[in-house]
Coordinates of N, CA, C and O and ligand atoms in Angstrom, one line a residue:
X470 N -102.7 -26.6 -14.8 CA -101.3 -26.1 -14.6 C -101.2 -25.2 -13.3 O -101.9 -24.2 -13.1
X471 N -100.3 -25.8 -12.5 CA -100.1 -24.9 -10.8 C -99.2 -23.5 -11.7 O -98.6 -23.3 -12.8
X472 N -99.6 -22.6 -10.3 CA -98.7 -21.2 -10.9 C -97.8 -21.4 -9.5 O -98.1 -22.2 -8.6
X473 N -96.7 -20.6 -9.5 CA -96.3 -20.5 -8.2 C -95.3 -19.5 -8.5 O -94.4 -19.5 -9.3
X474 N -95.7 -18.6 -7.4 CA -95.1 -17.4 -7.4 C -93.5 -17.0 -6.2 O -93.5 -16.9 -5.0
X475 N -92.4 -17.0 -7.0 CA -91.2 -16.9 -6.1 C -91.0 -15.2 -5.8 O -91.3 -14.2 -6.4
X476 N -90.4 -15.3 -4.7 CA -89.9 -13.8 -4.2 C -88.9 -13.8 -3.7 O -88.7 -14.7 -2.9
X477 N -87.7 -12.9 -4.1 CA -86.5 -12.9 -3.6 C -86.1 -11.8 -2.7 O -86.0 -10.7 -3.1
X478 N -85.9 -12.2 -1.7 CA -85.1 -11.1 -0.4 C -84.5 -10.4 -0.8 O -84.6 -9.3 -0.2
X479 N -83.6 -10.4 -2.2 CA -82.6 -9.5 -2.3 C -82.8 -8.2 -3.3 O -83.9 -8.1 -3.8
X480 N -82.2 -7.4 -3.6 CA -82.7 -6.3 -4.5 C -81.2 -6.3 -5.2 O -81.1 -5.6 -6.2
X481 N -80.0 -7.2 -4.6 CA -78.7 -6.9 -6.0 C -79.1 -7.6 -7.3 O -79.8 -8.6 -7.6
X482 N -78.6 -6.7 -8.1 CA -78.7 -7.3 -9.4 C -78.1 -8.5 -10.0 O -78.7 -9.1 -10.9
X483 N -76.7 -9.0 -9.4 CA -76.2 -10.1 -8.8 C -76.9 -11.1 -7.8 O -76.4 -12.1 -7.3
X484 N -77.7 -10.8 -7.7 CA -78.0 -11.8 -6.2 C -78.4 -13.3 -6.9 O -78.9 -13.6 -8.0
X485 N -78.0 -14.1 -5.5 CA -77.7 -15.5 -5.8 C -78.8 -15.8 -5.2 O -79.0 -17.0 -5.5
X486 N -79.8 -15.3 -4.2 CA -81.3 -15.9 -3.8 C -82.0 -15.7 -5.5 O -82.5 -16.7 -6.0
X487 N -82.1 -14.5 -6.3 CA -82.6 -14.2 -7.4 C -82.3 -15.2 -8.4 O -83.1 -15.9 -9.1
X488 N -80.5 -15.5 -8.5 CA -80.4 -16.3 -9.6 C -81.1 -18.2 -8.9 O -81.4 -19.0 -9.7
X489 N -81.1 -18.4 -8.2 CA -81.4 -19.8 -7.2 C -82.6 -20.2 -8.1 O -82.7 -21.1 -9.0
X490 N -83.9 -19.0 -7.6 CA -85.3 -18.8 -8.2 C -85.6 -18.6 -9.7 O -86.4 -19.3 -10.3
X491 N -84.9 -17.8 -10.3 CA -84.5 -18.3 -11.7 C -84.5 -18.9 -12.4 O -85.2 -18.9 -13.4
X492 N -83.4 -20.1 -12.0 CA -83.3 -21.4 -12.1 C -84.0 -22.7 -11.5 O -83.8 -23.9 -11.7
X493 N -84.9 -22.0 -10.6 CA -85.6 -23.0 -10.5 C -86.8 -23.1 -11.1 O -87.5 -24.2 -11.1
X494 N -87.5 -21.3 -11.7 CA -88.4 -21.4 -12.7 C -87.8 -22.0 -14.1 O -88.7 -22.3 -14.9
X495 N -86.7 -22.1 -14.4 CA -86.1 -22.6 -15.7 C -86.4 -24.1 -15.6 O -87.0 -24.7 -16.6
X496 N -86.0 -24.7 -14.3 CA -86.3 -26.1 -13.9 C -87.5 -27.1 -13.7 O -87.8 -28.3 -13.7
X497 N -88.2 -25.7 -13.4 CA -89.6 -26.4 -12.8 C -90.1 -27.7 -13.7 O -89.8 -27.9 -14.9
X498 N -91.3 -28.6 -12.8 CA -91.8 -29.6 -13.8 C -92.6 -29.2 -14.7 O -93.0 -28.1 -14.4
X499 N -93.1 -29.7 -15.8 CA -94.1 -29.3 -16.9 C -95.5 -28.8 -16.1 O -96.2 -27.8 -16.4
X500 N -95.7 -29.5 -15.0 CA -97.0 -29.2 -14.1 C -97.1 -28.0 -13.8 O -98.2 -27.5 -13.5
X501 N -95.9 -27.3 -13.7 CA -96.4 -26.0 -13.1 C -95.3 -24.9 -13.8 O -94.3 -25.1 -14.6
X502 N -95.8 -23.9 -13.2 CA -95.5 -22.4 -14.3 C -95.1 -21.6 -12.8 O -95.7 -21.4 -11.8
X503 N -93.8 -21.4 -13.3 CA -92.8 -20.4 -11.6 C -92.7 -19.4 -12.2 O -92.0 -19.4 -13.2
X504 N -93.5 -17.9 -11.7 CA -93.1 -16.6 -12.0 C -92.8 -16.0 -11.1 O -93.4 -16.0 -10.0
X505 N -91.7 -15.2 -11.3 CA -91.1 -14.1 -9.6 C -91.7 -12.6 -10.0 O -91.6 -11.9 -11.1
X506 N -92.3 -12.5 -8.9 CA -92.2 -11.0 -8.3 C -91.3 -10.1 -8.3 O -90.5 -10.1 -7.3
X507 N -91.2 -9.1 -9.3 CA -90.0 -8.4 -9.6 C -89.9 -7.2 -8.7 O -88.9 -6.5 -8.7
X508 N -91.1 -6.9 -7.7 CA -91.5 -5.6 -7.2 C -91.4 -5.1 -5.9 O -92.0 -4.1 -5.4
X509 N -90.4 -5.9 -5.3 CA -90.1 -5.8 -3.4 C -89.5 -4.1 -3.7 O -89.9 -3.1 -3.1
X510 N -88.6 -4.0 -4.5 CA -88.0 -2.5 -4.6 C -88.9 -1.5 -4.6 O -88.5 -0.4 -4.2
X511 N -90.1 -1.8 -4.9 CA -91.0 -0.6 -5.5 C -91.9 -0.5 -4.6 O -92.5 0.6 -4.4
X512 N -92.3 -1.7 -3.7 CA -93.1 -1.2 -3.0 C -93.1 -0.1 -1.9 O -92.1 -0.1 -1.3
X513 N -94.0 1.1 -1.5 CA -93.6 2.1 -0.4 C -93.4 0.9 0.7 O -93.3 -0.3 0.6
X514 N -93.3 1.6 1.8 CA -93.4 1.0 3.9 C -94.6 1.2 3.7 O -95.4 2.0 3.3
X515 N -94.2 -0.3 4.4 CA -96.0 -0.5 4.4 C -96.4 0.7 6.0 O -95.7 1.1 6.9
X516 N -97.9 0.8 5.9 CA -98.6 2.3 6.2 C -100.1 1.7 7.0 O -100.7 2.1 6.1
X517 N -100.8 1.2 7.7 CA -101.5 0.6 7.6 C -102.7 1.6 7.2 O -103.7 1.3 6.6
X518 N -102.1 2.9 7.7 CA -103.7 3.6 7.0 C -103.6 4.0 5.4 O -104.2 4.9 4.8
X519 N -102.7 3.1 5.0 CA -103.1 3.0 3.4 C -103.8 1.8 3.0 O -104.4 1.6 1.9
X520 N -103.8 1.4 3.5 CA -105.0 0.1 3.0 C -106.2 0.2 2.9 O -106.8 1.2 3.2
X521 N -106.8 -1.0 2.3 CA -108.3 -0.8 1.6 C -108.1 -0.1 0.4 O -107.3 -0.2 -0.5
X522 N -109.4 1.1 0.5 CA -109.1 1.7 -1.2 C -108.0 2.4 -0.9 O -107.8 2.7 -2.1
X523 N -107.0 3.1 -0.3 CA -106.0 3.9 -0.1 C -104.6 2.8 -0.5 O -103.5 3.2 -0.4
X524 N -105.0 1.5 -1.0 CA -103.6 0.5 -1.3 C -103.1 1.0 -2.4 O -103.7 1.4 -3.5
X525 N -101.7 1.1 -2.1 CA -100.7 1.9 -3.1 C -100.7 0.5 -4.7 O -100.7 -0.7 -4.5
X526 N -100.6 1.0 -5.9 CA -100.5 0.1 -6.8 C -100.2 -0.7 -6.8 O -100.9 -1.7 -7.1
X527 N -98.7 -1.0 -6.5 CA -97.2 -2.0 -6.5 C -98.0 -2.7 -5.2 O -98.5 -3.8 -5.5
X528 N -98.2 -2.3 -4.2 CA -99.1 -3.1 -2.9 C -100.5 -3.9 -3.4 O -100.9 -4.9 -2.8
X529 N -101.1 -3.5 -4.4 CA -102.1 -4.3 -4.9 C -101.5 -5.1 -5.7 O -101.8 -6.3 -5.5
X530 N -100.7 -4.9 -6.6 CA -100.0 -5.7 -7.8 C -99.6 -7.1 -6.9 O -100.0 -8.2 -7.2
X531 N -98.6 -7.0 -5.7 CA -98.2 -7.9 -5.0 C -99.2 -8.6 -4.4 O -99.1 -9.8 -4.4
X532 N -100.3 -8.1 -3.8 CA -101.3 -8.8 -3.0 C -101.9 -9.5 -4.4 O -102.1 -10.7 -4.1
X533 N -102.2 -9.3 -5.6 CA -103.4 -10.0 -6.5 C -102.1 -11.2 -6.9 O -102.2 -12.3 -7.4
X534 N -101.3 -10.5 -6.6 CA -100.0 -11.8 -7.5 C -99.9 -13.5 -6.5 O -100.0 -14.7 -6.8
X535 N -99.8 -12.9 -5.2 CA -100.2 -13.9 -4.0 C -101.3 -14.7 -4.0 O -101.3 -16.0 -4.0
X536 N -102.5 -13.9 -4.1 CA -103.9 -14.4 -4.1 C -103.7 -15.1 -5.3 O -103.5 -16.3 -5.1
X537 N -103.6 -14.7 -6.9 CA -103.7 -16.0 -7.9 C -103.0 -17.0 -8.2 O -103.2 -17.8 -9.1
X538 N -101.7 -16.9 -7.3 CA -101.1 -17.9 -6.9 C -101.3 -19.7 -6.5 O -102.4 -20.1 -6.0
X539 N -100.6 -20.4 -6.6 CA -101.2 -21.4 -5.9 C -100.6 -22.2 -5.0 O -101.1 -23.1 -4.3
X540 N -98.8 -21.6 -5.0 CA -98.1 -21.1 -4.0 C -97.0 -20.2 -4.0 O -96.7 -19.5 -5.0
X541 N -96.1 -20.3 -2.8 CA -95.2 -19.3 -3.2 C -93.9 -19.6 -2.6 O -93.9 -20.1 -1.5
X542 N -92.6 -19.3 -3.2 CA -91.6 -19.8 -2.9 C -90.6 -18.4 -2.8 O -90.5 -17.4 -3.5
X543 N -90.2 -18.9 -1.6 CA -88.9 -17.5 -1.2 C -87.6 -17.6 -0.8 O -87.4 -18.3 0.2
X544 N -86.8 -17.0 -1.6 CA -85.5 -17.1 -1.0 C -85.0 -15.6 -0.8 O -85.4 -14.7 -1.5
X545 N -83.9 -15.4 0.7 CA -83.6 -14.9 1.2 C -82.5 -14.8 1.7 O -82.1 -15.7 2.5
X546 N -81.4 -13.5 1.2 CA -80.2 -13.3 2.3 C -81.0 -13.0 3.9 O -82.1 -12.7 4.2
X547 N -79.9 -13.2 4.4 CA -80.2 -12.6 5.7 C -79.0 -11.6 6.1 O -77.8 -11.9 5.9
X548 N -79.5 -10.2 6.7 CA -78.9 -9.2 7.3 C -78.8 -9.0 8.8 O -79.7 -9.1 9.6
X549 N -77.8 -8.6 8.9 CA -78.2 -8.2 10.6 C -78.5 -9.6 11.6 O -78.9 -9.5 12.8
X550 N -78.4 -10.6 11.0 CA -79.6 -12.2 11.6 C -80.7 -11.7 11.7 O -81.4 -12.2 12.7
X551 N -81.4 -10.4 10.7 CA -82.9 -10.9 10.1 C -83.1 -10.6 9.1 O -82.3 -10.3 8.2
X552 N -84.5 -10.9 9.1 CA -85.0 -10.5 7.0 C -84.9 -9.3 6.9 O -85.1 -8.5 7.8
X553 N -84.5 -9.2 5.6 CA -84.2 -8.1 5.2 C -85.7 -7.0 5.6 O -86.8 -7.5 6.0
X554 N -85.5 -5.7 5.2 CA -86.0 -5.1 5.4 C -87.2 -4.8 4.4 O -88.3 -4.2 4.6
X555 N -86.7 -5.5 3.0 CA -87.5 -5.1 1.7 C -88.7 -6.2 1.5 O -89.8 -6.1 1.0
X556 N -88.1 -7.4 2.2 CA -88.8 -8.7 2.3 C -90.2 -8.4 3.1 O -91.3 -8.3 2.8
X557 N -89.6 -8.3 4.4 CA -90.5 -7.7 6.0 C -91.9 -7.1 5.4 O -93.1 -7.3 5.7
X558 N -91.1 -6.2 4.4 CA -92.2 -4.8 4.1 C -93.3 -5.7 3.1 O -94.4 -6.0 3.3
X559 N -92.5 -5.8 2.3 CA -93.9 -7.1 1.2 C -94.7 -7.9 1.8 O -95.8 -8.1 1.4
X560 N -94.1 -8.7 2.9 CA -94.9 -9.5 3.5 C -95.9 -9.1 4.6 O -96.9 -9.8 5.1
X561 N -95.1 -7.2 4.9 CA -96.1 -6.8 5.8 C -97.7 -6.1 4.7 O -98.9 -6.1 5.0
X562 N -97.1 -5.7 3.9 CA -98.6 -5.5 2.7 C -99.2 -6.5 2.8 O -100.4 -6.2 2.8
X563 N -99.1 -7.7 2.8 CA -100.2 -9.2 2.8 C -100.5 -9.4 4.2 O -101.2 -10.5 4.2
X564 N -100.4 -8.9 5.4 CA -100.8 -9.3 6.3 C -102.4 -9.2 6.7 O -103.1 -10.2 7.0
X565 N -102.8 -8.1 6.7 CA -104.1 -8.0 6.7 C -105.2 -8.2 5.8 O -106.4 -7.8 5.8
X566 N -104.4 -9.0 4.8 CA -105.6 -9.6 3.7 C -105.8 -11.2 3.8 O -105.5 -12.0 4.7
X567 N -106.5 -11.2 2.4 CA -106.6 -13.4 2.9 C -105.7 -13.6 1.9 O -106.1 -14.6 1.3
X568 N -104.6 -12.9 1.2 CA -104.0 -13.4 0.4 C -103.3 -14.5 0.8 O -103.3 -15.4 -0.1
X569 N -102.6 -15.0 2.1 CA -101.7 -15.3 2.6 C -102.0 -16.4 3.5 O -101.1 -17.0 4.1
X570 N -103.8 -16.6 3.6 CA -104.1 -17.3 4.8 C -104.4 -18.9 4.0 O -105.4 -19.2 3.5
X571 N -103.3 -19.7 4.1 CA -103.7 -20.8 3.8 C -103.0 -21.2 2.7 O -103.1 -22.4 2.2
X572 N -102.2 -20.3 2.4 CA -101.6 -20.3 0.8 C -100.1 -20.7 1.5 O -99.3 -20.1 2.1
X573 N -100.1 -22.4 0.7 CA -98.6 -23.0 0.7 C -97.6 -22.0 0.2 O -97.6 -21.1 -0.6
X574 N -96.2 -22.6 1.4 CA -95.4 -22.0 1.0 C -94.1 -22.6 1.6 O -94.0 -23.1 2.7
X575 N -92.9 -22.3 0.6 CA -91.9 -22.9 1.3 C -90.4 -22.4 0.8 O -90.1 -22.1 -0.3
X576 N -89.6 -22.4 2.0 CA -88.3 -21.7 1.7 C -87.2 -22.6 1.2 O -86.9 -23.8 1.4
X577 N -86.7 -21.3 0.1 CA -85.1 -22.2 -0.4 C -84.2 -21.3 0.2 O -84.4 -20.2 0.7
X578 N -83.1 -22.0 -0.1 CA -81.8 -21.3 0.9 C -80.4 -20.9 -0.4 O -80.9 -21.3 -1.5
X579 N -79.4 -20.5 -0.5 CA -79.2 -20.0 -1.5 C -77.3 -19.8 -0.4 O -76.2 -19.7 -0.8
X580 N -77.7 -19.8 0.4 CA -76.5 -19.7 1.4 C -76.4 -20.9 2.8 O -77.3 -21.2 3.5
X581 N -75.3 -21.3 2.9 CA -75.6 -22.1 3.9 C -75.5 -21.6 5.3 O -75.4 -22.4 6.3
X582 N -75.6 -20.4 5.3 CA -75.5 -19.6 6.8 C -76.9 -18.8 6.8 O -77.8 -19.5 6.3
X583 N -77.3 -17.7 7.3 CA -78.7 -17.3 7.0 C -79.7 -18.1 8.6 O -80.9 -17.8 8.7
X584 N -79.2 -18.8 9.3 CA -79.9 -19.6 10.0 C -80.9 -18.5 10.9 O -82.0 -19.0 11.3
X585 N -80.6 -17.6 11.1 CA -82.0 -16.4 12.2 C -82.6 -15.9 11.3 O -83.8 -15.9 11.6
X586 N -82.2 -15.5 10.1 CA -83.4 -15.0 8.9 C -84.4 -16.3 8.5 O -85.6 -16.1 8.2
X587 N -83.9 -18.0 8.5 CA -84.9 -18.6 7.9 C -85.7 -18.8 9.2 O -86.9 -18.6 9.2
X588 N -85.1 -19.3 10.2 CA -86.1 -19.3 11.4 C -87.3 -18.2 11.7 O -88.5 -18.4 11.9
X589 N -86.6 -16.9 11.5 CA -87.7 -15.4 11.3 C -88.8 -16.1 10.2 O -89.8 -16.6 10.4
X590 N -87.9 -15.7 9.2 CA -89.5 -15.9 8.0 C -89.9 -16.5 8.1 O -90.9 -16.6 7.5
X591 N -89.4 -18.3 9.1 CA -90.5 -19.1 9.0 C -91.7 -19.3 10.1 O -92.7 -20.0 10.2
X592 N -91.1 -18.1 11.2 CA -92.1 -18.0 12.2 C -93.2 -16.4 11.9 O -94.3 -16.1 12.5
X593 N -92.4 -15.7 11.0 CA -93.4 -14.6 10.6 C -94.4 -15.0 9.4 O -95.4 -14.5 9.3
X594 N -94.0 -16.1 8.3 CA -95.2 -16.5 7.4 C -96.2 -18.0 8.1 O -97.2 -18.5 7.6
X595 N -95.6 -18.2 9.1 CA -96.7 -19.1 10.0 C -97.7 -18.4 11.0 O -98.8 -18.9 11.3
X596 N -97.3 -17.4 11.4 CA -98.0 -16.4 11.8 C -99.1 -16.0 11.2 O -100.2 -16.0 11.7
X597 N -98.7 -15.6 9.8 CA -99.2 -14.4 8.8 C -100.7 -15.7 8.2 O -101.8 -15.4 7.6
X598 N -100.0 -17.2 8.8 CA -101.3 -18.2 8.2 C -100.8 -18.6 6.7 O -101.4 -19.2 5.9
X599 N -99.4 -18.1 6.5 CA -99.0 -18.9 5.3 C -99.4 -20.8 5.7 O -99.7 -21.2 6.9
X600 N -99.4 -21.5 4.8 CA -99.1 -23.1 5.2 C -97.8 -23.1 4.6 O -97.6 -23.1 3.4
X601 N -96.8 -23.0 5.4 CA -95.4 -23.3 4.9 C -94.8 -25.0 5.1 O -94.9 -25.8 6.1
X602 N -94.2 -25.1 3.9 CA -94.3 -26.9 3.8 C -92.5 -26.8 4.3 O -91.6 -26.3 3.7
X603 N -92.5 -27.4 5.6 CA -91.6 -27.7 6.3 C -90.1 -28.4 6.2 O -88.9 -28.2 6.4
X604 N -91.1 -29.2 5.6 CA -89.9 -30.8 5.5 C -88.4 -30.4 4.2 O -87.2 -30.6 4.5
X605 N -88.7 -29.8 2.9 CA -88.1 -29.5 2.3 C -87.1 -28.2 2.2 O -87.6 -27.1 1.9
X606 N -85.9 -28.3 2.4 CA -85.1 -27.2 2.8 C -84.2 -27.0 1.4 O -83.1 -27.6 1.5
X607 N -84.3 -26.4 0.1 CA -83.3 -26.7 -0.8 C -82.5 -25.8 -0.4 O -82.8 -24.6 -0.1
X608 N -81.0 -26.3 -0.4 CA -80.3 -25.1 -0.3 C -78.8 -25.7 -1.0 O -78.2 -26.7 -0.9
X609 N -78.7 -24.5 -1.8 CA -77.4 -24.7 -2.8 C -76.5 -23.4 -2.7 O -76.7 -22.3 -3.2
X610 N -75.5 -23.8 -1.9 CA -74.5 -22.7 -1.5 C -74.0 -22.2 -2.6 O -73.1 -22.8 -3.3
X611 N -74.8 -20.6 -2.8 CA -73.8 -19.7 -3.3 C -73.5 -18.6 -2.8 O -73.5 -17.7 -3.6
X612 N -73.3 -18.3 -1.5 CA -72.8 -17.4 -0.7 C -71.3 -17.1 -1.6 O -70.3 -17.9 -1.8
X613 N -71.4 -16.1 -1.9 CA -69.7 -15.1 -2.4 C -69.6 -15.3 -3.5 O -68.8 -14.6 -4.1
X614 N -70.4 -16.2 -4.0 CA -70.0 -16.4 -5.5 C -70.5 -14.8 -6.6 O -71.3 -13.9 -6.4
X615 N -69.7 -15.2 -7.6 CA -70.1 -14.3 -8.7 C -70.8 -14.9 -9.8 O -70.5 -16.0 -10.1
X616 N -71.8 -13.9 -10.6 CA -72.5 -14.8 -11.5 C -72.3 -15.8 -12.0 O -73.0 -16.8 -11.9
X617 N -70.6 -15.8 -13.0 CA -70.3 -16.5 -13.8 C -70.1 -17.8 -12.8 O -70.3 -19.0 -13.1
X618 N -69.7 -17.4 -11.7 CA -69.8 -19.0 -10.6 C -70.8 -19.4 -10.7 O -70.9 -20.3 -11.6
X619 N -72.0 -19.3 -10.0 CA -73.0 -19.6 -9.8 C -73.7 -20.3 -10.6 O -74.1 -21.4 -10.4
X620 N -73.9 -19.0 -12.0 CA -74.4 -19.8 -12.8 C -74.3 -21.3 -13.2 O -75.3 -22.1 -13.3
X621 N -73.0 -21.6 -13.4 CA -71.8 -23.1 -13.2 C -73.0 -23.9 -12.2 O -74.0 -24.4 -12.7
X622 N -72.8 -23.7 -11.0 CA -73.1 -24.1 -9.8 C -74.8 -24.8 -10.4 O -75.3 -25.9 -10.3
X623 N -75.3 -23.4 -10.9 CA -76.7 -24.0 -11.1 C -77.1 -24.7 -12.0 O -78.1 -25.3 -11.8
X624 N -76.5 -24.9 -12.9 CA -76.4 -25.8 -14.1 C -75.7 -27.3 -13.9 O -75.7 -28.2 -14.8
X625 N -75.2 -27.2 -12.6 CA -74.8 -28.7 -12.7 C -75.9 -30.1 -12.5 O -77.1 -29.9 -12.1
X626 N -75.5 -31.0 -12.9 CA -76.6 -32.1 -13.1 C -77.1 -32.6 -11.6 O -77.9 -33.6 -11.6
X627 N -76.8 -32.2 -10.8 CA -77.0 -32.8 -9.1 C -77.9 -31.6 -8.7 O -78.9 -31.7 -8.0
X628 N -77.4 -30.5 -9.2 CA -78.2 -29.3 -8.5 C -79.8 -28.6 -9.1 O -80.7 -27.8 -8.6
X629 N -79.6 -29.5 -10.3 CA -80.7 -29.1 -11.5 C -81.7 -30.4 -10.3 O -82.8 -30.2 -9.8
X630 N -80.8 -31.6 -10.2 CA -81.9 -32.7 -10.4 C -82.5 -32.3 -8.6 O -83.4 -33.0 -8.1
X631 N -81.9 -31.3 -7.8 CA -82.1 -31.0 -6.7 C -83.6 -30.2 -7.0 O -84.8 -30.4 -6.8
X632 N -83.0 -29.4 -7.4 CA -84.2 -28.2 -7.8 C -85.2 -28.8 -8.3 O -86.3 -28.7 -7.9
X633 N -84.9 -29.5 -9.3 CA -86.5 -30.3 -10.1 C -87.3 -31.1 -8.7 O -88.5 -31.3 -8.7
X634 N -86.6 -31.4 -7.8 CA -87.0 -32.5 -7.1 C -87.8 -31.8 -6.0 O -88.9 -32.1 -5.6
X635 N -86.9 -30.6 -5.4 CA -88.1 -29.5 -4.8 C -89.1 -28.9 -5.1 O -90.1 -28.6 -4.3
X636 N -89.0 -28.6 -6.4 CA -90.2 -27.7 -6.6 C -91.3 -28.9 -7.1 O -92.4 -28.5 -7.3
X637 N -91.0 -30.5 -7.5 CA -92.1 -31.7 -7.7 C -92.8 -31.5 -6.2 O -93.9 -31.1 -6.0
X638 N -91.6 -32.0 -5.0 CA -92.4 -32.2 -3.7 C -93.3 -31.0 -3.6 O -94.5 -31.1 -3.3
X639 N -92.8 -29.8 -3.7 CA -94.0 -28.7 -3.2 C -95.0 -28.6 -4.2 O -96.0 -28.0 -3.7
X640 N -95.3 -29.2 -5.7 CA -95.9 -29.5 -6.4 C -97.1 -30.3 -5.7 O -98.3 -30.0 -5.7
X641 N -96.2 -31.5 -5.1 CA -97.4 -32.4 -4.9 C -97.9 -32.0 -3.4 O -98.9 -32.6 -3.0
X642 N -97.4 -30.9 -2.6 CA -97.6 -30.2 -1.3 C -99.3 -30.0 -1.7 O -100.5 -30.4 -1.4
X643 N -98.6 -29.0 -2.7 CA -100.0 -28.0 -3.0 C -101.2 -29.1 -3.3 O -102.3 -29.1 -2.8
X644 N -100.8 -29.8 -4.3 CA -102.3 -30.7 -4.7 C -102.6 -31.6 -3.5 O -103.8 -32.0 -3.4
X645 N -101.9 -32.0 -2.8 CA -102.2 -32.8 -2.1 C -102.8 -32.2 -0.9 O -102.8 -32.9 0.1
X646 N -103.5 -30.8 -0.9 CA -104.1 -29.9 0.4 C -105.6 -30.4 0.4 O -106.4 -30.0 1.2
Ligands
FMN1268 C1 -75.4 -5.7 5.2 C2 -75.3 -7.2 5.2 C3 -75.4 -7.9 6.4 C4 -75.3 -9.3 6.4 N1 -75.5 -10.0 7.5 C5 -75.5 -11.4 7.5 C6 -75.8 -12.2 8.7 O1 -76.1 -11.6 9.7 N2 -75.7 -13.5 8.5 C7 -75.4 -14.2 7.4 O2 -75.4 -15.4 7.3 N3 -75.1 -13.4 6.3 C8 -75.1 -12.1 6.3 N4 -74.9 -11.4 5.2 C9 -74.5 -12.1 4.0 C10 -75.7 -12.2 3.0 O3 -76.8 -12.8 3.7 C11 -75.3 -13.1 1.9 O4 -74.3 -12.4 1.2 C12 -76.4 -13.4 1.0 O5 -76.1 -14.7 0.4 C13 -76.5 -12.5 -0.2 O6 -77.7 -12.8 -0.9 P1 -77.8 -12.2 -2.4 O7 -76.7 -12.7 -3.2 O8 -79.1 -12.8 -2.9 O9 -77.9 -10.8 -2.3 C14 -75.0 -10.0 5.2 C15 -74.8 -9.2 4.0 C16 -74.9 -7.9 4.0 C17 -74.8 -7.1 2.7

C-alpha cells in the first residue's frame, strides 16, 4: 500500500486547496493511503542554526512525515504571484535533508489563476531534488467559492472521476521509478 502525503498552501479553514486534497484522499485508489499534513501553521521560520539536534518538533514531525512518504502532493493559493509564505517555510525545513531528494511529487491546482505560484513551487521543489511528475496538472476551479459550493463541485461524477484518475497516474509515477 503507497502512502502519499498531501500539503496545503493554505491555513483558511475554508480553503478550497484543503478541501481539493481532502477529497482527493476520500477518492484515492484502494492502492494507496493519502494523509495531509495538518502542521504548515505550527511550524516556527525556518532558522538554519536550528537544525540537526536543535530541529524544532513540528520541523521534525514534517521532515519524518516526507521521508515515510512515498510521495507527496500539494496544492496551493498563490499570493502576491508567489507561494505563500507558510508553504516557502515548510519546504524550507526539508531542504537540507534527504527527505526531499528524489521523492515524487506533483501539483494540483484548485484555482485556475495561480500561474507564478505554480511555476515558483515547481521550480523551488525541482531545485530542492523533489522528482516532480510534470505531465499531470489537476485542476478543478474553486476559486471564490464557499464550502457548501465546492463541496457540490467536488462530488460531481466528472470531477471525482478526475481526481481518481490523477492520483492512479501519480500512483503509477511512483511505482514505476
Ligand atoms: C492576500 C492575497 C493575495 C492573493 N494574490 C493572488 C495572486 O497574486 N494571484 C492569484 O491568482 N490569486 C491571488 N489570490 C487569490 C488566492 O490565490 C485564491 O483565493 C486561492 O484560491 C485561495 O485558496 P484557498 O481557498 O485554499 O485559501 C490572493 C488572495 C489573497 C488572500
Amino acid at each position: 500500500m503507497l502512502h502519499i502525503l498531501a500539503i496545503s498552501g493554505s491555513l483558511r479553514a475554508a480553503s478550497t486547496n484543503s478541501a481539493l486534497l481532502a477529497a482527493l484522499a476520500r477518492n484515492a485508489p484502494q492502492s494507496c493511503r493519502l494523509t495531509i499534513y495538518d502542521g504548515v501553521g505550527r511550524l516556527p521560520i525556518f532558522n538554519p542554526d536550528e537544525e540537526d539536534e536543535r530541529t524544532p518538533p513540528e520541523a521534525r514531525r514534517l521532515i519524518e512525515a516526507v521521508s515515510e512518504a512515498d510521495g507527496v502532493i500539494v496544492s496551493s493559493p498563490e499570493y502576491a504571484h508567489g507561494v505563500p509564505g507558510g508553504l516557502k517555510n515548510a519546504l524550507d525545513w526539508l531542504v537540507s535533508r534527504d527527505a526531499a531528494v528524489g521523492k515524487p511529487a506533483m501539483l494540483v491546482h484548485a484555482s485556475h489563476r495561480s500561474l507564478f505560484a505554480r511555476a515558483a513551487l515547481a521550480e523551488i521543489m525541482r531545485t530542492m531534488s523533489f522528482d516532480l511528475y510534470a505531465d499531470t496538472e489537476l485542476e478543478i476551479a474553486l476559486l471564490g467559492k464557499k464550502p457548501e459550493e465546492f463541496d457540490a463541485i467536488l462530488q460531481l461524477q466528472e470531477n471525482v472521476a478526475k481526481m481518481r484518475a490523477a492520483v492512479s497516474v501519480f500512483v503509477g509515477f511512483v511505482n514505476g521509478r
